[in-house]
Coordinates of C-alpha atoms in Angstrom, one line a residue:
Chain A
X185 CA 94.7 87.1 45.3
X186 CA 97.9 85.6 44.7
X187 CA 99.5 82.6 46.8
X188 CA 102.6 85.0 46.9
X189 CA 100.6 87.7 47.8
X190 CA 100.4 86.0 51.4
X191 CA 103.2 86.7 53.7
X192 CA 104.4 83.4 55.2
X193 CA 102.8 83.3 58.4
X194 CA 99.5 84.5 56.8
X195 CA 99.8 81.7 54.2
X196 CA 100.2 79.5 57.1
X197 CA 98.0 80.5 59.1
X198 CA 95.2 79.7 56.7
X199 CA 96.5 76.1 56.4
X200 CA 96.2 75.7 60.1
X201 CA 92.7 77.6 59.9
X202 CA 89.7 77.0 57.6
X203 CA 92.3 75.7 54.8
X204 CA 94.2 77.6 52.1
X205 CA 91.8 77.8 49.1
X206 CA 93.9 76.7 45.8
X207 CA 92.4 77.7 42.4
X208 CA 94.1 74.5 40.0
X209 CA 92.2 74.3 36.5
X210 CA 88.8 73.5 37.1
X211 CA 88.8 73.1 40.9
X212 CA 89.1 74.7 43.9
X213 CA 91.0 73.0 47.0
X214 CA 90.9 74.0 50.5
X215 CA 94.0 72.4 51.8
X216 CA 95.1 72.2 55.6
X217 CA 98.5 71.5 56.8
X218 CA 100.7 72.2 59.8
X219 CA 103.8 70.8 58.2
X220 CA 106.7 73.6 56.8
X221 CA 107.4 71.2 54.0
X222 CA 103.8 71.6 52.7
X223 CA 103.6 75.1 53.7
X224 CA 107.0 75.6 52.2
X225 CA 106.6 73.7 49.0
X226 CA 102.9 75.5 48.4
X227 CA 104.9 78.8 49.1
X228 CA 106.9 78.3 46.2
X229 CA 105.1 75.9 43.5
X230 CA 101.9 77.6 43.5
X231 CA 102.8 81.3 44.0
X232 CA 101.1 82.3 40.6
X233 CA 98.0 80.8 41.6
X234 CA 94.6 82.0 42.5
X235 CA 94.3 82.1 46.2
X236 CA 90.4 82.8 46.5
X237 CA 88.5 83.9 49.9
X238 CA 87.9 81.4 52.7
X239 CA 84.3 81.8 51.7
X240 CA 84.7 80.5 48.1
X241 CA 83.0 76.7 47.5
X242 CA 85.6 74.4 47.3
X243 CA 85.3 70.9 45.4
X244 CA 87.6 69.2 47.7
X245 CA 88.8 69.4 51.3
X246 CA 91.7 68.1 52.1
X247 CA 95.0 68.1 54.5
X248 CA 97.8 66.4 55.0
X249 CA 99.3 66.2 58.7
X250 CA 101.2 63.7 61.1
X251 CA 98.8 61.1 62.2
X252 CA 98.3 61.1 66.0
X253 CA 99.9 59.0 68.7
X254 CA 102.9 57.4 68.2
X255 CA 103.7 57.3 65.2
X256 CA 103.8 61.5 65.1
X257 CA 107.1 60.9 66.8
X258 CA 108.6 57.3 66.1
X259 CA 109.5 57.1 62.6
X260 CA 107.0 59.8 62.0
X261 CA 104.7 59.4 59.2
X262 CA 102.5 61.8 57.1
X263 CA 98.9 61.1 55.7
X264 CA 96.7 62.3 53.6
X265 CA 93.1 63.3 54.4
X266 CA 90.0 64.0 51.8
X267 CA 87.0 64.7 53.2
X268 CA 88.1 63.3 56.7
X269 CA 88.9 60.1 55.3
X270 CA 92.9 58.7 54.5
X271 CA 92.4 56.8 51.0
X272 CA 96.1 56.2 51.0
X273 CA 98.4 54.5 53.2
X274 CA 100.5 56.9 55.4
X275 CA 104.0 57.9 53.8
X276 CA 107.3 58.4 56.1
X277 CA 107.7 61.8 57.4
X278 CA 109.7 64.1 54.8
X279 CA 107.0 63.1 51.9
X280 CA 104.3 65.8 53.2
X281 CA 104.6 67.9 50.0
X282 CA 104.9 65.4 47.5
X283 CA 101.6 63.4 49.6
X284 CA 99.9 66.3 48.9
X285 CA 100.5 66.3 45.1
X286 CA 100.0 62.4 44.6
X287 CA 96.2 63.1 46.9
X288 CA 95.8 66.2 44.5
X289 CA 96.3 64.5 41.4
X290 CA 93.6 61.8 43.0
X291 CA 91.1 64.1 43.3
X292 CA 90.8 65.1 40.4
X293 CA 90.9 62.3 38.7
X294 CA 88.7 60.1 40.9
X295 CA 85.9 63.0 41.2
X296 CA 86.0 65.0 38.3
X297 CA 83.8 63.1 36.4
X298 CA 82.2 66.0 34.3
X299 CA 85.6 65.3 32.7
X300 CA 87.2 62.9 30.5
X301 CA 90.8 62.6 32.3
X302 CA 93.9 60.5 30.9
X303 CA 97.0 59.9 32.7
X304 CA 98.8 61.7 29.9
X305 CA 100.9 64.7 29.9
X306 CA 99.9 67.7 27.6
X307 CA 101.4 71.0 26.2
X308 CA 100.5 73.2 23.7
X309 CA 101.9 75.5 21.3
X310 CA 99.9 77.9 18.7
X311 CA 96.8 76.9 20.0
X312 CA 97.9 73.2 19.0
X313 CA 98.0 70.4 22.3
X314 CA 100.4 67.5 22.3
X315 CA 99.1 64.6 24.4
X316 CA 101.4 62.2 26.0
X317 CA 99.8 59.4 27.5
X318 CA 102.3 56.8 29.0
X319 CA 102.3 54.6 31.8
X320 CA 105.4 55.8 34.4
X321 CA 108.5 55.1 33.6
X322 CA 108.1 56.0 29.9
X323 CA 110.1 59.5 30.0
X324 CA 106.5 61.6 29.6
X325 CA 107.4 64.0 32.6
X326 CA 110.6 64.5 30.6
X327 CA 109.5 65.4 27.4
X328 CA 107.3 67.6 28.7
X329 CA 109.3 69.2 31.2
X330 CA 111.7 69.8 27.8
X331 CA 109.4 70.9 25.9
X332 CA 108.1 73.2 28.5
X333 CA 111.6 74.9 28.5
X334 CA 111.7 75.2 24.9
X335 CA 108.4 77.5 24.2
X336 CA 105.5 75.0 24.8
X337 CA 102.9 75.7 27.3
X338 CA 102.2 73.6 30.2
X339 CA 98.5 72.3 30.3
X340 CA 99.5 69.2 33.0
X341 CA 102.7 67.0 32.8
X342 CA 100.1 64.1 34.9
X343 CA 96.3 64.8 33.8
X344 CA 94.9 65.3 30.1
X345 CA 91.4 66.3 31.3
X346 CA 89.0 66.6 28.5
X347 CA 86.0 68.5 28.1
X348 CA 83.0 66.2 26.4
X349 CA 80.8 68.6 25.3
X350 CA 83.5 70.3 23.5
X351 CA 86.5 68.4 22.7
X352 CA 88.9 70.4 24.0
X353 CA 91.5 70.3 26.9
X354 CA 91.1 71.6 30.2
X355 CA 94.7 73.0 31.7
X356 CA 95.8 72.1 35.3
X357 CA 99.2 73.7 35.8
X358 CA 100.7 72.4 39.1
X359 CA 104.5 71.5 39.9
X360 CA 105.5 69.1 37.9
X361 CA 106.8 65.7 39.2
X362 CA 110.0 64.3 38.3
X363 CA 112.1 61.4 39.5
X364 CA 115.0 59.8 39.6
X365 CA 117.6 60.8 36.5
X366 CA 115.5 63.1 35.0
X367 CA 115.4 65.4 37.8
X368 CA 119.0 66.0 37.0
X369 CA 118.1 65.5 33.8
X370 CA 116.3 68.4 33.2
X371 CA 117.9 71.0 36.2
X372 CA 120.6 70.9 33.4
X373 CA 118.4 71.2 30.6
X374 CA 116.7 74.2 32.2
X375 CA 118.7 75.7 34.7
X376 CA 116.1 78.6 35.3
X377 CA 113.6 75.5 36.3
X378 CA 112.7 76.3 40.2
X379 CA 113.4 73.1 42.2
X380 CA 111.9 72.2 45.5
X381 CA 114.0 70.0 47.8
X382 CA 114.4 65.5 46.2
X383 CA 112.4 63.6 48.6
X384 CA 114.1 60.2 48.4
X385 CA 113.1 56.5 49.0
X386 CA 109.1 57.4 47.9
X387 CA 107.5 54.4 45.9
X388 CA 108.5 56.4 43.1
X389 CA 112.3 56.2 43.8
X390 CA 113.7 60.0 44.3
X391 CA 111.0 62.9 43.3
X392 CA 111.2 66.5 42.8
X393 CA 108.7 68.9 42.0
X394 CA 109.7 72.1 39.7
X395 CA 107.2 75.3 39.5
X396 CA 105.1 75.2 36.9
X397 CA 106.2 78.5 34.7
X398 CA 103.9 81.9 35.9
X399 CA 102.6 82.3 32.2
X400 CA 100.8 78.8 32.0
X401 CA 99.1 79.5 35.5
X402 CA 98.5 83.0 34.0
X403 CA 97.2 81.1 31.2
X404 CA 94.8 78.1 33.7
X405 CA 91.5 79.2 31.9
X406 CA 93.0 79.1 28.2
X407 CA 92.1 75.4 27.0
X408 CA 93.5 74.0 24.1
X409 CA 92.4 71.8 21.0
X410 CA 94.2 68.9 20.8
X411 CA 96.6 68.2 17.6
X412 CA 98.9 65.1 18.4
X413 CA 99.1 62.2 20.0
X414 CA 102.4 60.8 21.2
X415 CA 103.2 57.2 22.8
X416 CA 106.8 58.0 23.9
X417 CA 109.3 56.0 25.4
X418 CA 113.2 56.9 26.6
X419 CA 115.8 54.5 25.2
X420 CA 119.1 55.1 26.8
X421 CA 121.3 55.3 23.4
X422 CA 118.3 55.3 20.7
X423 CA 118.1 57.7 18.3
X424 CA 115.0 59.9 18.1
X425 CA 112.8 58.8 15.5
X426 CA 109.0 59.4 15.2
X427 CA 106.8 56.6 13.9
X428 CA 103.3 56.9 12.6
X429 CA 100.9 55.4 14.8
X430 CA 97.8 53.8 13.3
X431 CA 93.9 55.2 14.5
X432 CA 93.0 52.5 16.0
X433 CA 96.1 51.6 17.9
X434 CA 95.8 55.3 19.4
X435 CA 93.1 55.0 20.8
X436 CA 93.7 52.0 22.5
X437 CA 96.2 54.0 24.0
X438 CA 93.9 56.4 25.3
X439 CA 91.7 54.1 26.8
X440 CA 94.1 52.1 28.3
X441 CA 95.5 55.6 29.6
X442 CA 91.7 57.0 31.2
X443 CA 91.4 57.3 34.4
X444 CA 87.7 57.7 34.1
X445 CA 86.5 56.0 30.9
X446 CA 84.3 53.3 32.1
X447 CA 82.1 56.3 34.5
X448 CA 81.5 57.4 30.9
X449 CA 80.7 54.4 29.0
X450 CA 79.6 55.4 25.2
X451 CA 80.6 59.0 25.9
X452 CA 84.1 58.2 27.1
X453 CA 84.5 56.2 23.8
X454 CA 82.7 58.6 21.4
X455 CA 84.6 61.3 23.4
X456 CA 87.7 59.7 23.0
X457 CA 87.5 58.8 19.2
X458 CA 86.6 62.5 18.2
X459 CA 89.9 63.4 19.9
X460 CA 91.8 60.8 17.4
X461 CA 90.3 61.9 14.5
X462 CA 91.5 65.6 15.6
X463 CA 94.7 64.5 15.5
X464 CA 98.2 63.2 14.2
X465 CA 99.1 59.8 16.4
X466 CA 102.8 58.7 16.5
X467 CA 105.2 56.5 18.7
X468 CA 108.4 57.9 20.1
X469 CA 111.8 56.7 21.4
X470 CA 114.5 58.9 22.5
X471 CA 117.3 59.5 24.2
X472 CA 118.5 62.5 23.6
X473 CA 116.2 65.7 25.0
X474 CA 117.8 68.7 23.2
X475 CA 116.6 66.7 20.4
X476 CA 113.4 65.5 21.2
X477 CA 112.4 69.0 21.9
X478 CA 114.1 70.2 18.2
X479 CA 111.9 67.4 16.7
X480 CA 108.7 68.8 18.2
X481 CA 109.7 72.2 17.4
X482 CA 109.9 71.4 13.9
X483 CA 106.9 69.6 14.0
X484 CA 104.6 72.3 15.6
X485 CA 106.5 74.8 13.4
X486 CA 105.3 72.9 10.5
X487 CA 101.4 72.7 11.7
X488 CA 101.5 76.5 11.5
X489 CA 102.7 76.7 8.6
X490 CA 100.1 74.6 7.0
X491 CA 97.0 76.3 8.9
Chain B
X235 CA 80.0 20.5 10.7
X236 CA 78.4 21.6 14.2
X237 CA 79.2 25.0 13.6
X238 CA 77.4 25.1 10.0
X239 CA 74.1 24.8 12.4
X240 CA 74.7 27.2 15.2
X241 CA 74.0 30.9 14.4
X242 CA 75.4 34.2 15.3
X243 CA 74.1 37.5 15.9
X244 CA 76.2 40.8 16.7
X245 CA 75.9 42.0 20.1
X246 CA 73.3 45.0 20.8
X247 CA 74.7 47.5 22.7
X248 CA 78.3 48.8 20.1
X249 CA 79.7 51.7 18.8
X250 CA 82.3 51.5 16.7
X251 CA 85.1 53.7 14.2
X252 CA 86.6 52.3 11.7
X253 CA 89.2 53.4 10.3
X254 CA 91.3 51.7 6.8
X255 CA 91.9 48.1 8.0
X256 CA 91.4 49.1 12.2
X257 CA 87.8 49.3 13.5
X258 CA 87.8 50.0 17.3
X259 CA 84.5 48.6 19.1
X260 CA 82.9 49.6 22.1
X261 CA 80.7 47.0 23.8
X262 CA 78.4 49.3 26.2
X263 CA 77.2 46.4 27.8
X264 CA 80.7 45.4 29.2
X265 CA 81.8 48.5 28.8
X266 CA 85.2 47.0 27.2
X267 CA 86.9 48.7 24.1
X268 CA 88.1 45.9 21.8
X269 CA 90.6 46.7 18.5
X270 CA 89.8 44.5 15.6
X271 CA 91.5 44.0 11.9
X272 CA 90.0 44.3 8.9
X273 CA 88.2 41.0 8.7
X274 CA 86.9 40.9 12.2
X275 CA 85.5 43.7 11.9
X276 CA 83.7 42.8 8.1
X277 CA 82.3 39.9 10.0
X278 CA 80.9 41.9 12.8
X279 CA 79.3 44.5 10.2
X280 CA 78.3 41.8 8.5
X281 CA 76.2 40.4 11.4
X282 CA 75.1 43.6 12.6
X283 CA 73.4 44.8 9.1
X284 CA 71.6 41.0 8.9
X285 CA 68.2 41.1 10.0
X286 CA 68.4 38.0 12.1
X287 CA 70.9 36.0 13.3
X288 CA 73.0 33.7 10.9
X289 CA 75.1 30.6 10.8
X290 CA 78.4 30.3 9.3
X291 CA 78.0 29.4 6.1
X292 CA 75.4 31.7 5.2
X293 CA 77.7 34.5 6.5
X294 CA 81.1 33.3 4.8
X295 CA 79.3 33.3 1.5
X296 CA 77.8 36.9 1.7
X297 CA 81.0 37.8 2.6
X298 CA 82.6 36.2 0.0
X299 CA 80.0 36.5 -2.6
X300 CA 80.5 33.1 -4.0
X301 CA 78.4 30.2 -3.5
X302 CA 80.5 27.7 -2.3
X303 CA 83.4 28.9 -0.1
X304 CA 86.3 26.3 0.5
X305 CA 87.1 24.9 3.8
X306 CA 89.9 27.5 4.8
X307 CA 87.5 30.1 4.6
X308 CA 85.3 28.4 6.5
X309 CA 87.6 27.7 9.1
X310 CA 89.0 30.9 9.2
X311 CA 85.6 32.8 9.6
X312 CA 84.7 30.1 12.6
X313 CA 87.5 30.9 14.8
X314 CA 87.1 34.7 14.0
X315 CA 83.4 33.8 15.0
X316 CA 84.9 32.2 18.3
X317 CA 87.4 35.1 18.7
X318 CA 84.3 37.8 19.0
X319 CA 82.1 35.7 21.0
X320 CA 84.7 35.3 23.6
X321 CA 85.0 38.9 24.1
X322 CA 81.3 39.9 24.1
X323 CA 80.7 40.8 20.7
X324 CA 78.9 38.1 18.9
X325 CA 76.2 35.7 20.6
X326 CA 76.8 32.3 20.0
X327 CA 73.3 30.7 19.2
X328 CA 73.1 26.8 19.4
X329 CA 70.0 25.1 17.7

């Protein structure tokens, strides 16, 4: 079953029950929540998804809820709960749906350990991935909400989750996160983009999530080999330019980018050097989106032609 | 010179690519990923293909492959020497 398959008060009343289960990727989440922004922001970023039975295992229990006593009242906060237990400081009040992303995205990354998971954001196009690793800030989320829009197919625009044993990529389609600028950025870039409401003042600045497009959901069990690796970086009046990146200096980047890499010791590092030698590594500045996304056209464009 | 006497050895527990004048080197042990240039990382071959730890001089020349290298050299392989050590990579072994 679908999310959108449930009617409103059923989908609710599952997060108030045993949890809604929530098929993202590799894992199932049972999430619990009496807050509309979470029910409301679940009702519309993850309506493609697999909603399995309340009896399916889940990897991960979690809610996110007012805390009790005061503070549900006076300046009201939200918090995040996995397994019982807040790993994060509470947030103030209105952040419910993007707590339950950032706790998400923990999850995964913190658990997940059969994985190899970068902070990188990754798309694909004729069976060819484009990684994006990048510490905030850099314009990642951008380029792949752009590219997204211009025929690539969302894996993750947060997590590049690697499978060991076989080199590929591992897709997580969930909203993707945007902030500041480049949420107007891109709801003029892709108008058909489906916005949930800007949460302001977060530690991020301003964030809005957009719903990740029904055929990469559709597409959640179709991994990807990766093809390119791409250090980019916004410049506000730079022209676009690619720039070969060096072996080596790539894979610094991706270790410097994993989440996980030291759980794996030698593996992470073998792991992560087989993935270099899959692929072409550049650095990237731009400014301009429509033609960042032209650039990458051309270049994926070119890849098929040479296969 | 003091370092003519103290010997090196490359560390047990790496992994390594290299790839044209990169090698990247993964010290299980520490479990830190270092990036090295060209010559580090001949040094660091160098020391791991010996069969027992050597001193300076006796690793500048089989890198060189002359007999009597010049001070420069000398110096230059010493601090690269010092460079791996103080990351883990080569042991440091006084007489």
């Amino acid at each position: 079953m679908k999310v959108a398959d449930l009617a409103p008060q059923a989908l609710r009343a599952r997060l108030q029950g045993a949890g809604l289960r929530l098929r993202t990727g590799p894992a199932v989440f049972a999430v619990r929540s009496r807050l509309d922004a979470v029910a409301d922001g679940i009702a519309l970023h993850y309506a493609e998804h697999d909603s399995p039975g309340e009896d399916t295992f889940s990897d991960f229990h979690v809610s996110v809820d007012r805390p009790r006593g005061l503070r549900r009242w006076w300046r009201p906060q939200v918090r995040f709960l996995f397994d019982g237990e807040s790993p994060f400081t509470p947030l103030p009040g209105d952040q419910g749906f993007p707590m339950l992303e950032w706790g998400l995205n923990w999850c995964l990354y913190s658990h997940l350990h059969r994985y190899v998971i970068l902070h990188a954001a990754v798309i694909e196009r004729g069976g060819r991935a484009l990684i994006l690793p990048a510490p905030p800030g850099s314009g990642k989320s951008t380029l792949a909400a752009g590219l997204v829009w211009r025929g690539w197919r969302l894996l993750s625009d947060e997590l590049t989750v690697i499978d060991p044993a076989r080199g590929d990529l591992v897709p997580v389609p969930r909203p993707v996160s945007l902030k500041n600028a480049s949420i107007e950025a891109i709801r003029a870039f892709a108008p058909q983009a489906r916005f949930g409401p800007v949460v302001h003042e977060t530690t991020k600045g301003s964030v809005a999530h957009f719903s990740p497009p029904a055929d990469a959901v559709r597409r959640a069990t179709e991994r990807a080999l990766p093809a390119w690796i791409v250090l980019p970086r916004y410049v506000a009046g730079a022209p676009t330019a690619l720039t070969p990146l060096s072996r080596g200096r790539a894979l610094m980047a991706l270790v410097d980018n994993a989440f996980n890499y030291n759980v794996h010791g030698v593996r992470g590092f073998e792991t992560l050097a087989d993935l270099v030698e899959r692929c072409e590594a550049f650095e990237f500045s731009y400014s301009r989106l429509e033609d960042a996304t032209a650039l990458f056209n051309r270049l994926a464009a070119s890849a098929a032609l040479r296969a | 010179m003091s370092g003519s006497l103290r010997r090196y050895a490359a560390a047990d527990s790496m992994r390594w690519r290299r790839w044209n004048d990169e090698m990247v080197v993964h010290d299980a042990a520490s479990c830190t990923t270092h990036l090295l240039d060209g010559g580090a990382g001949e040094v660091l071959v160098s020391l791991r293909d010996a069969p027992h730890a050597l001193d300076a001089d006796t690793l500048c020349r089989r890198l060189l492959g002359i007999d009597a290298p010049d001070d420069n050299a000398r110096l230059m392989l010493e601090e690269t020497l010092q460079r791996l050590a103080q990351v883990g990579l080569v042991v440091a072994i006084d007489p």
